[in-house]
């Protein structure tokens, strides 16, 4: 069965960076795009970007350009999202999510990683 | 970017009620519209994709319709486990964008 297992919660100071991992299993990792979506406390869903695990090609939301880097390691079927120059309003749950590709819908989500930015 | 709006932002309903949620896109997105359900503390779950296709394993009381700019999600008979927040998402163009959500709670 498809599973996306994310790394654990993080607490960071403003200005620091965070790197969240997402280990995929149960399917061919390189066959499906991976999105990253975040959700601030009590707020809606915000798309951050996606990576093509096959080529490593990425698309980032304009809002995060220059601060986000998405990478992957195909040898261990793991995707990564690194966000730099953290601010307090980056406090959120970060999700990795698989794009099934039929209508670019997201069919599987990781469990989420809470990143707290606080001095 | 394509803007997505949803109405209502919240609603109160009883078990057995028919519930309809509307989603509107700022420009035509053909049928590239997906619906997700999210419960507190959990990741979203795909319900409907391509506007009207039911995701495998999702109860048939959920249905979606629409094309172009106007879409609806209907729950034909609300069940206790359906109390949650529902999000629409357009996947027509990058960046994919989500609606602000509709919270369905118990009357």
PDB file of N, CA and C in Angstrom, chain A residues 3 5-6 8 10-11 17 23 27 31 34 43 55 64 68 73 78 82 89-90 103 109 112-113 115:
ATOM      1  N   UNK A   3       2.436   4.571   1.012  1.00  0.00           N
ATOM      2  CA  UNK A   3       2.647   5.294   2.266  1.00  0.00           C
ATOM      3  C   UNK A   3       3.637   6.415   2.041  1.00  0.00           C
ATOM      4  N   UNK A   5       5.783   8.746   4.627  1.00  0.00           N
ATOM      5  CA  UNK A   5       6.103   8.911   6.035  1.00  0.00           C
ATOM      6  C   UNK A   5       7.083  10.074   6.178  1.00  0.00           C
ATOM      7  N   UNK A   6       6.666  11.078   6.907  1.00  0.00           N
ATOM      8  CA  UNK A   6       7.444  12.296   7.055  1.00  0.00           C
ATOM      9  C   UNK A   6       8.266  12.287   8.331  1.00  0.00           C
ATOM     10  N   UNK A   8       9.926  14.016  11.819  1.00  0.00           N
ATOM     11  CA  UNK A   8       9.235  14.499  12.989  1.00  0.00           C
ATOM     12  C   UNK A   8       9.219  16.010  13.144  1.00  0.00           C
ATOM     13  N   UNK A  10       9.633  19.830  14.308  1.00  0.00           N
ATOM     14  CA  UNK A  10      10.832  20.649  14.446  1.00  0.00           C
ATOM     15  C   UNK A  10      10.480  21.968  15.137  1.00  0.00           C
ATOM     16  N   UNK A  11      11.415  22.447  15.936  1.00  0.00           N
ATOM     17  CA  UNK A  11      11.317  23.789  16.507  1.00  0.00           C
ATOM     18  C   UNK A  11      12.546  24.557  16.060  1.00  0.00           C
ATOM     19  N   UNK A  17      16.950  27.485   9.089  1.00  0.00           N
ATOM     20  CA  UNK A  17      16.387  26.676   8.011  1.00  0.00           C
ATOM     21  C   UNK A  17      15.840  25.384   8.582  1.00  0.00           C
ATOM     22  N   UNK A  23       9.424   9.921   3.087  1.00  0.00           N
ATOM     23  CA  UNK A  23       9.825   8.631   2.528  1.00  0.00           C
ATOM     24  C   UNK A  23       8.613   7.924   1.937  1.00  0.00           C
ATOM     25  N   UNK A  27       4.928   2.125  -4.054  1.00  0.00           N
ATOM     26  CA  UNK A  27       4.746   2.486  -5.457  1.00  0.00           C
ATOM     27  C   UNK A  27       6.095   2.900  -6.023  1.00  0.00           C
ATOM     28  N   UNK A  31       7.706   7.634 -10.538  1.00  0.00           N
ATOM     29  CA  UNK A  31       6.595   7.688 -11.479  1.00  0.00           C
ATOM     30  C   UNK A  31       5.553   8.756 -11.210  1.00  0.00           C
ATOM     31  N   UNK A  34       5.655  14.830  -6.692  1.00  0.00           N
ATOM     32  CA  UNK A  34       5.411  15.020  -5.270  1.00  0.00           C
ATOM     33  C   UNK A  34       5.219  16.509  -4.999  1.00  0.00           C
ATOM     34  N   UNK A  43      -5.771  27.547   9.658  1.00  0.00           N
ATOM     35  CA  UNK A  43      -5.891  28.130   8.321  1.00  0.00           C
ATOM     36  C   UNK A  43      -6.095  27.056   7.251  1.00  0.00           C
ATOM     37  N   UNK A  55      13.128  13.386 -12.843  1.00  0.00           N
ATOM     38  CA  UNK A  55      14.123  14.309 -13.391  1.00  0.00           C
ATOM     39  C   UNK A  55      14.743  15.229 -12.344  1.00  0.00           C
ATOM     40  N   UNK A  64       7.354  31.527  -2.383  1.00  0.00           N
ATOM     41  CA  UNK A  64       8.466  30.844  -1.720  1.00  0.00           C
ATOM     42  C   UNK A  64       9.749  30.836  -2.555  1.00  0.00           C
ATOM     43  N   UNK A  68      12.732  28.295  -0.780  1.00  0.00           N
ATOM     44  CA  UNK A  68      12.428  26.866  -0.712  1.00  0.00           C
ATOM     45  C   UNK A  68      13.273  26.100  -1.719  1.00  0.00           C
ATOM     46  N   UNK A  73      16.026  11.888  -3.281  1.00  0.00           N
ATOM     47  CA  UNK A  73      17.054  10.853  -3.354  1.00  0.00           C
ATOM     48  C   UNK A  73      16.342   9.594  -3.826  1.00  0.00           C
ATOM     49  N   UNK A  78      12.967   9.031  -1.287  1.00  0.00           N
ATOM     50  CA  UNK A  78      12.681  10.085  -0.314  1.00  0.00           C
ATOM     51  C   UNK A  78      12.744  11.458  -0.979  1.00  0.00           C
ATOM     52  N   UNK A  82      13.260  21.931   1.892  1.00  0.00           N
ATOM     53  CA  UNK A  82      14.026  22.787   2.793  1.00  0.00           C
ATOM     54  C   UNK A  82      13.529  24.216   2.647  1.00  0.00           C
ATOM     55  N   UNK A  89       5.675  33.382  10.897  1.00  0.00           N
ATOM     56  CA  UNK A  89       4.497  32.993  10.126  1.00  0.00           C
ATOM     57  C   UNK A  89       4.734  31.773   9.232  1.00  0.00           C
ATOM     58  N   UNK A  90       5.901  31.180   9.324  1.00  0.00           N
ATOM     59  CA  UNK A  90       6.145  29.883   8.678  1.00  0.00           C
ATOM     60  C   UNK A  90       5.724  28.734   9.585  1.00  0.00           C
ATOM     61  N   UNK A 103      -5.895  13.884 -13.178  1.00  0.00           N
ATOM     62  CA  UNK A 103      -6.264  15.294 -13.333  1.00  0.00           C
ATOM     63  C   UNK A 103      -5.397  16.120 -12.398  1.00  0.00           C
ATOM     64  N   UNK A 109      -1.353  11.559   0.986  1.00  0.00           N
ATOM     65  CA  UNK A 109      -0.710  12.607   1.767  1.00  0.00           C
ATOM     66  C   UNK A 109       0.145  11.970   2.866  1.00  0.00           C
ATOM     67  N   UNK A 112       2.084  14.692   7.859  1.00  0.00           N
ATOM     68  CA  UNK A 112       2.315  16.080   8.237  1.00  0.00           C
ATOM     69  C   UNK A 112       3.466  16.218   9.215  1.00  0.00           C
ATOM     70  N   UNK A 113       4.185  17.310   9.104  1.00  0.00           N
ATOM     71  CA  UNK A 113       5.283  17.640  10.003  1.00  0.00           C
ATOM     72  C   UNK A 113       5.053  19.047  10.528  1.00  0.00           C
ATOM     73  N   UNK A 115       6.189  22.341  11.974  1.00  0.00           N
ATOM     74  CA  UNK A 115       7.379  23.180  12.128  1.00  0.00           C
ATOM     75  C   UNK A 115       6.956  24.424  12.907  1.00  0.00           C
TER      76      UNK A 115
END
